[in-house]
Amino acid sequence: MTFLREIERPIIIAGPCGAETEEQVFATARQLKATGKVHVLRAGIWKPRTRPNAFEGVGAPGLKWLIDAGKETGLPVITEVANAHHVDMALKAGFTKLWVGARTTVNPFTVQEIAESVQGVKDLEILVKNPVNPDVNLWIGAIERFLKVGLTDVHAVHRGFSSFKSKKYRNEPMWEIPIALKTEFPTIKLLCDPSHICGRRDLLAEVSQKAMDLVYDGLMIESHITPDEAWSDAQQQITPAELKILLENLVLRSESSGDPTFKKNLEALRDEINGIDQELVNLLMKRMQIVQQIGVYKGQNNITILQPQRWEEIKTIHLALAREYGLSEKFIEKYIEAIHLESIRIQTKVMNA
Ligand code: PEP
Ligand code: MN
């Protein structure tokens, strides 16, 4: 049995969204093995679907296809479980790796039920996908439930978050959430699932690269022998050959370097940054002192805190500055909005003191 913790970064888990037929599972397994880059074969047997009548997975018979394809190719296998009954069937079929899907992680009752059903099972690995809603505590909580029943090999998969905004991604990555998770659990393996984040093939490479640059430990990517004909998630799946190219093109940067010149130069640049950060905070303090004075003054003269015209003016000035200095307009807009919100908070406090 190969544990994820024993695999050298990047850990690659790949396979179809869903197991469809025995032939498809075997053909996929062989082609993925032939890439020489895949460590674990994935396939969904029970598919949680948004609408009824969509392909809901082949169910229990698919377990054996996956186990047998794994035996033939030598690839460890993993599938999704969404309740204790799934766990029971998967364990009986011989699975030693299971993942909990995004729609399950949202429900502490179900996670607890699954956790209790694996209590005492030896050499079992569980991968917990992030919940569909952007709540890091729910994700942390699900991982804790598995740790509490005594599992040691519990890892996380970042597959993005549902969002109402019109968007580039099927599921917004919100990178700050998995980074917060990794801070909470520094030793667990964090994998990125670019397939469910992107929802489309053309974005997979850039999201995978971004994950590598954020020091993720690996990727879970959907790969299908004939993606256009896939029974679920057709637009986001790629062939094993395309996957191989994607993986070959990934640039793997290391987190640290032993080169003393590099270290010295980096340290000098970081010192410079620290100095600038200090100046920035000092300037912010001065700005907020003036904001406070304005608050007092507005209060004495019975003037509202928010003056939409003034706020528009501030934004226009900043967007012009962003263009002039070649900074991202989106970034400067976010930055000034944060400052403005804090200014409003301070003035509200001063006026109502
Ligand atoms: C899947 O991996 O096929 C899947 C259903 O994922 P998620 O739970 O992330 O939607
Ligand atoms: Mn899928």
XYZ file of N, CA, C and O in Angstrom, residues 82-206:
500
model
N -20.292 8.837 0.327
C -21.169 9.904 0.823
C -22.011 9.464 2.007
O -22.798 10.243 2.527
N -21.860 8.205 2.422
C -22.542 7.744 3.638
C -21.855 6.462 4.145
O -20.968 5.915 3.473
N -22.300 5.998 5.308
C -21.645 4.838 5.925
C -21.835 3.567 5.096
O -20.965 2.693 5.084
N -22.940 3.473 4.387
C -23.194 2.305 3.553
C -22.174 2.243 2.405
O -21.635 1.172 2.081
N -21.896 3.403 1.792
C -20.854 3.458 0.751
C -19.515 2.978 1.323
O -18.790 2.222 0.699
N -19.206 3.465 2.526
C -17.927 3.104 3.156
C -17.859 1.590 3.307
O -16.866 0.950 2.930
N -18.925 1.016 3.821
C -18.978 -0.421 4.061
C -18.704 -1.188 2.759
O -17.853 -2.096 2.719
N -19.399 -0.799 1.695
C -19.224 -1.509 0.419
C -17.814 -1.308 -0.143
O -17.201 -2.246 -0.667
N -17.304 -0.067 -0.035
C -15.972 0.221 -0.587
C -14.891 -0.548 0.179
O -13.965 -1.111 -0.416
N -15.018 -0.588 1.509
C -14.017 -1.308 2.306
C -14.056 -2.806 1.992
O -13.013 -3.444 1.834
N -15.271 -3.334 1.853
C -15.399 -4.765 1.526
C -14.792 -5.059 0.165
O -14.216 -6.127 -0.058
N -14.898 -4.099 -0.753
C -14.340 -4.303 -2.100
C -12.813 -4.195 -2.089
O -12.149 -4.568 -3.057
N -12.256 -3.635 -1.013
C -10.797 -3.579 -0.904
C -10.186 -2.184 -1.023
O -8.969 -2.035 -1.155
N -11.012 -1.144 -0.971
C -10.462 0.219 -1.062
C -9.693 0.593 0.205
O -10.118 0.247 1.313
N -8.573 1.281 0.024
C -7.809 1.786 1.171
C -7.689 3.310 1.103
O -7.031 3.921 1.941
N -8.275 3.894 0.046
C -8.312 5.356 -0.068
C -9.729 5.757 -0.464
O -10.309 5.175 -1.395
N -10.267 6.734 0.250
C -11.624 7.209 -0.035
C -11.613 8.723 0.017
O -10.827 9.316 0.745
N -12.493 9.346 -0.795
C -12.628 10.788 -0.614
C -14.070 11.146 -0.268
O -14.999 10.439 -0.615
N -14.169 12.243 0.482
C -15.465 12.780 0.875
C -15.700 13.999 -0.001
O -14.852 14.884 -0.082
N -16.834 14.039 -0.681
C -17.096 15.105 -1.655
C -17.559 16.402 -1.018
O -17.917 16.453 0.170
N -17.551 17.445 -1.846
C -17.878 18.796 -1.378
C -19.288 18.895 -0.807
O -19.540 19.651 0.126
N -20.214 18.116 -1.382
C -21.597 18.187 -0.900
C -21.785 17.411 0.397
O -22.814 17.531 1.060
N -20.817 16.576 0.743
C -20.885 15.835 2.006
C -20.214 16.632 3.118
O -20.702 16.669 4.253
N -19.101 17.286 2.778
C -18.355 18.029 3.803
C -19.220 19.115 4.456
O -18.996 19.485 5.604
N -20.231 19.603 3.733
C -21.097 20.644 4.313
C -21.948 20.120 5.468
O -22.470 20.916 6.232
N -22.084 18.786 5.570
C -23.024 18.248 6.556
C -22.320 17.491 7.687
O -21.925 16.340 7.531
N -22.173 18.133 8.847
C -21.454 17.504 9.954
C -22.053 16.162 10.389
O -21.317 15.271 10.819
N -23.365 15.985 10.262
C -23.979 14.697 10.633
C -23.431 13.575 9.751
O -23.042 12.515 10.234
N -23.426 13.848 8.438
C -22.953 12.817 7.504
C -21.465 12.567 7.681
O -21.013 11.419 7.659
N -20.708 13.639 7.865
C -19.258 13.467 8.057
C -19.007 12.633 9.307
O -18.186 11.713 9.304
N -19.759 12.926 10.371
C -19.593 12.182 11.619
C -19.939 10.705 11.414
O -19.213 9.814 11.870
N -21.012 10.464 10.673
C -21.444 9.078 10.384
C -20.332 8.343 9.616
O -19.981 7.208 9.949
N -19.763 9.026 8.626
C -18.690 8.393 7.842
C -17.464 8.161 8.726
O -16.847 7.095 8.701
N -17.133 9.175 9.540
C -15.957 9.062 10.417
C -16.115 7.860 11.352
O -15.185 7.053 11.514
N -17.306 7.729 11.942
C -17.514 6.598 12.867
C -17.446 5.258 12.134
O -17.000 4.258 12.689
N -17.856 5.271 10.871
C -17.848 4.004 10.124
C -16.429 3.566 9.746
O -16.224 2.415 9.375
N -15.459 4.468 9.829
C -14.084 4.061 9.505
C -13.217 3.930 10.756
O -12.026 3.642 10.664
N -13.825 4.158 11.903
C -13.072 4.065 13.157
C -12.430 2.683 13.282
O -13.090 1.669 13.088
N -11.144 2.675 13.572
C -10.450 1.400 13.785
C -9.995 0.711 12.511
O -9.328 -0.316 12.572
N -10.353 1.244 11.342
C -9.902 0.618 10.088
C -8.427 0.945 9.888
O -8.027 2.109 9.941
N -7.638 -0.090 9.665
C -6.186 0.096 9.541
C -5.814 0.557 8.131
O -6.475 0.187 7.154
N -4.738 1.320 8.036
C -4.170 1.718 6.746
C -5.185 2.333 5.788
O -5.188 2.032 4.599
N -6.032 3.164 6.329
C -7.018 3.819 5.468
C -6.671 5.294 5.331
O -6.301 5.944 6.303
N -6.781 5.794 4.096
C -6.555 7.225 3.876
C -7.861 7.885 3.474
O -8.610 7.346 2.663
N -8.093 9.075 4.038
C -9.310 9.817 3.691
C -8.909 11.190 3.162
O -8.089 11.889 3.764
N -9.473 11.555 2.020
C -9.263 12.891 1.467
C -10.569 13.655 1.621
O -11.633 13.162 1.223
N -10.479 14.827 2.204
C -11.683 15.616 2.457
C -11.701 16.814 1.515
O -10.837 17.694 1.590
N -12.704 16.839 0.643
C -12.830 17.991 -0.249
C -13.406 19.167 0.522
O -14.117 18.982 1.520
N -13.134 20.378 0.040
C -13.698 21.533 0.739
C -15.225 21.535 0.572
O -15.741 21.013 -0.402
N -15.943 22.118 1.567
C -17.392 22.210 1.411
C -17.737 23.139 0.243
O -16.918 23.987 -0.112
N -18.942 22.996 -0.335
C -19.295 23.855 -1.473
C -19.352 25.334 -1.087
O -19.070 26.199 -1.907
N -19.699 25.600 0.156
C -19.745 27.013 0.601
C -18.411 27.418 1.227
O -17.727 26.592 1.828
N -18.043 28.681 1.071
C -16.699 29.101 1.510
C -16.575 29.254 3.020
O -16.509 30.358 3.540
N -16.553 28.140 3.731
C -16.480 28.166 5.185
C -15.315 27.270 5.620
O -15.424 26.048 5.638
N -14.207 27.912 5.969
C -13.012 27.138 6.291
C -13.221 26.273 7.539
O -12.682 25.177 7.656
N -14.068 26.758 8.472
C -14.272 25.992 9.710
C -14.995 24.674 9.480
O -14.735 23.685 10.165
N -15.897 24.678 8.508
C -16.608 23.451 8.162
C -15.627 22.417 7.606
O -15.717 21.218 7.887
N -14.682 22.908 6.831
C -13.652 22.040 6.237
C -12.734 21.507 7.341
O -12.477 20.295 7.459
N -12.288 22.435 8.213
C -11.435 22.061 9.347
C -12.171 21.042 10.224
O -11.622 20.003 10.614
N -13.450 21.324 10.491
C -14.256 20.453 11.346
C -14.353 19.039 10.790
O -14.247 18.055 11.535
N -14.540 18.929 9.481
C -14.666 17.609 8.856
C -13.353 16.838 9.026
O -13.354 15.647 9.375
N -12.243 17.516 8.815
C -10.942 16.859 8.983
C -10.763 16.416 10.438
O -10.349 15.294 10.722
N -11.149 17.301 11.360
C -11.027 16.967 12.784
C -11.849 15.732 13.156
O -11.422 14.918 13.980
N -13.036 15.586 12.549
C -13.876 14.416 12.861
C -13.147 13.116 12.516
O -13.254 12.125 13.232
N -12.400 13.131 11.392
C -11.646 11.917 11.022
C -10.433 11.718 11.931
O -10.110 10.592 12.317
N -9.776 12.819 12.287
C -8.623 12.696 13.183
C -9.080 12.176 14.550
O -8.408 11.356 15.171
N -10.254 12.648 14.980
C -10.764 12.264 16.310
C -11.077 10.788 16.441
O -10.984 10.227 17.523
N -11.461 10.136 15.320
C -11.721 8.695 15.432
C -10.430 7.892 15.283
O -10.450 6.671 15.229
N -9.302 8.596 15.160
C -8.016 7.903 15.191
C -7.322 7.726 13.853
O -6.263 7.110 13.781
N -7.909 8.285 12.784
C -7.212 8.183 11.491
C -6.005 9.119 11.484
O -6.071 10.223 12.037
N -4.919 8.668 10.862
C -3.747 9.541 10.815
C -3.536 10.103 9.416
O -3.004 11.193 9.253
N -3.955 9.355 8.403
C -3.724 9.807 7.035
C -4.974 10.486 6.470
O -5.726 9.910 5.693
N -5.163 11.727 6.903
C -6.306 12.521 6.450
C -5.735 13.708 5.668
O -4.823 14.380 6.143
N -6.233 13.911 4.469
C -5.707 14.984 3.626
C -6.838 15.828 3.054
O -8.010 15.505 3.235
N -6.461 16.911 2.355
C -7.482 17.857 1.893
C -7.402 18.075 0.393
O -6.314 18.069 -0.189
N -8.566 18.251 -0.218
C -8.618 18.568 -1.647
C -9.405 19.860 -1.831
O -10.556 19.971 -1.398
N -8.762 20.806 -2.482
C -9.390 22.107 -2.740
C -10.039 22.065 -4.117
O -9.341 21.950 -5.114
N -11.386 22.173 -4.170
C -12.093 22.072 -5.445
C -12.932 23.315 -5.736
O -13.773 23.306 -6.620
N -12.676 24.396 -4.974
C -13.364 25.653 -5.236
C -14.739 25.710 -4.578
O -15.223 24.726 -4.025
N -15.338 26.925 -4.632
C -16.553 27.219 -3.869
C -17.644 27.782 -4.774
O -17.360 28.612 -5.648
N -18.876 27.363 -4.525
C -20.019 27.880 -5.292
C -20.132 29.379 -5.096
O -19.882 29.877 -4.004
N -20.541 30.063 -6.156
C -20.659 31.506 -6.034
C -21.733 31.988 -6.996
O -21.950 31.406 -8.057
N -22.440 33.049 -6.609
C -23.501 33.581 -7.464
C -22.961 34.554 -8.500
O -23.621 34.894 -9.453
N -21.759 35.028 -8.256
C -21.187 36.035 -9.160
C -21.017 35.464 -10.566
O -20.731 34.285 -10.727
N -21.169 36.305 -11.572
C -20.849 35.846 -12.930
C -19.347 35.625 -12.915
O -18.607 36.385 -12.316
N -18.894 34.531 -13.498
C -17.526 34.178 -13.181
C -16.826 33.394 -14.276
O -17.439 32.817 -15.152
N -15.531 33.416 -14.117
C -14.647 32.696 -15.021
C -14.667 31.212 -14.667
O -14.584 30.355 -15.534
N -14.791 30.918 -13.376
C -14.662 29.544 -12.900
C -16.013 28.917 -12.584
O -16.949 29.600 -12.205
N -16.079 27.600 -12.670
C -17.284 26.890 -12.228
C -17.420 27.032 -10.709
O -18.495 27.229 -10.179
N -16.295 26.912 -10.028
C -16.258 27.105 -8.579
C -15.084 28.022 -8.246
O -13.945 27.707 -8.566
N -15.414 29.156 -7.631
C -14.382 30.153 -7.327
C -13.259 29.541 -6.482
O -13.546 28.914 -5.447
N -12.008 29.731 -6.858
C -10.932 29.110 -6.058
C -10.798 29.700 -4.643
O -10.553 28.964 -3.706
N -10.957 30.995 -4.473
C -10.792 31.642 -3.151
C -9.573 31.064 -2.447
O -9.670 30.434 -1.376
N -8.408 31.282 -3.022
C -7.162 30.650 -2.574
C -6.855 30.891 -1.103
O -6.139 30.117 -0.464
N -7.389 31.992 -0.553
C -7.062 32.284 0.848
C -7.626 31.209 1.790
O -7.101 30.997 2.880
N -8.709 30.521 1.368
C -9.319 29.520 2.256
C -8.425 28.271 2.400
O -8.102 27.879 3.516
N -7.999 27.644 1.293
C -7.072 26.513 1.480
C -5.760 26.908 2.153
O -5.181 26.105 2.901
N -5.325 28.156 1.945
C -4.092 28.593 2.612
C -4.335 28.641 4.130
O -3.499 28.210 4.920
N -5.532 29.107 4.525
C -5.873 29.137 5.962
C -5.944 27.706 6.511
O -5.515 27.431 7.636
N -6.468 26.788 5.710
C -6.557 25.387 6.150
C -5.170 24.799 6.380
O -4.898 24.129 7.375
N -4.281 25.095 5.441
C -2.910 24.560 5.522
C -2.189 25.125 6.749
O -1.364 24.454 7.368
N -2.519 26.363 7.102
C -1.919 26.960 8.293
C -2.398 26.216 9.539
O -1.642 25.994 10.486
N -3.671 25.808 9.515
C -4.249 25.080 10.653
C -3.659 23.660 10.758
O -3.415 23.150 11.846
N -3.449 23.026 9.592
C -2.913 21.653 9.559
C -1.660 21.615 8.682
O -1.722 21.169 7.535
N -0.517 22.085 9.199
C 0.677 22.216 8.337
C 1.166 20.895 7.752
O 1.811 20.891 6.712
N 0.845 19.763 8.397
C 1.443 18.515 7.912
C 0.546 17.733 6.956
O 0.988 16.759 6.364
N -0.721 18.116 6.819
C -1.557 17.328 5.908
C -1.209 17.672 4.470
O -0.693 18.748 4.175
N -1.478 16.729 3.583
C -1.239 16.984 2.164
C -2.422 17.789 1.629
O -3.575 17.435 1.869
N -2.096 18.865 0.923
C -3.147 19.690 0.313
C -3.062 19.513 -1.197
O -2.027 19.810 -1.807
N -4.150 18.999 -1.767
C -4.193 18.805 -3.218
C -5.166 19.797 -3.828
O -6.143 20.193 -3.180
N -4.913 20.160 -5.065
C -5.844 21.040 -5.774
C -6.579 20.208 -6.822
O -5.973 19.360 -7.480
N -7.881 20.436 -6.955
C -8.689 19.779 -7.986
C -9.060 20.860 -9.011
O -10.093 21.522 -8.884
N -8.180 21.072 -9.995
C -8.449 22.148 -10.953
C -9.678 21.848 -11.815
O -10.327 22.770 -12.312
N -10.036 20.571 -11.970
C -11.168 20.216 -12.837
C -12.467 20.843 -12.345
O -13.199 21.468 -13.109
N -12.749 20.660 -11.023
C -14.009 21.206 -10.506
C -13.922 22.701 -10.253
O -14.941 23.370 -10.197
N -12.721 23.243 -10.092
C -12.585 24.699 -9.992
C -12.909 25.315 -11.358
O -13.732 26.221 -11.468
N -12.285 24.794 -12.400
C -12.389 25.428 -13.724
C -13.715 25.122 -14.428
O -14.326 26.010 -15.013
N -14.116 23.850 -14.419
C -15.318 23.474 -15.162
C -15.105 23.478 -16.659
O -16.020 23.208 -17.425
N -13.920 23.824 -17.118
C -13.599 23.838 -18.553
C -12.108 23.569 -18.744
O -11.289 23.954 -17.915
N -11.823 22.920 -19.883
C -10.444 22.436 -20.085
C -9.389 23.524 -20.215
O -8.272 23.380 -19.744
N -9.757 24.633 -20.883
C -8.718 25.613 -21.227
C -8.097 26.308 -20.025
O -7.062 26.958 -20.156
N -8.707 26.196 -18.859
C -8.142 26.881 -17.686
C -7.321 25.950 -16.791
O -6.688 26.392 -15.838
N -7.356 24.650 -17.101
C -6.742 23.666 -16.187
C -5.258 23.923 -15.937
O -4.784 23.831 -14.805
N -4.531 24.252 -17.018
C -3.078 24.392 -16.873
C -2.738 25.563 -15.965
O -1.886 25.446 -15.078
N -3.419 26.699 -16.159
C -3.055 27.870 -15.343
C -3.415 27.658 -13.873
O -2.659 28.065 -12.980
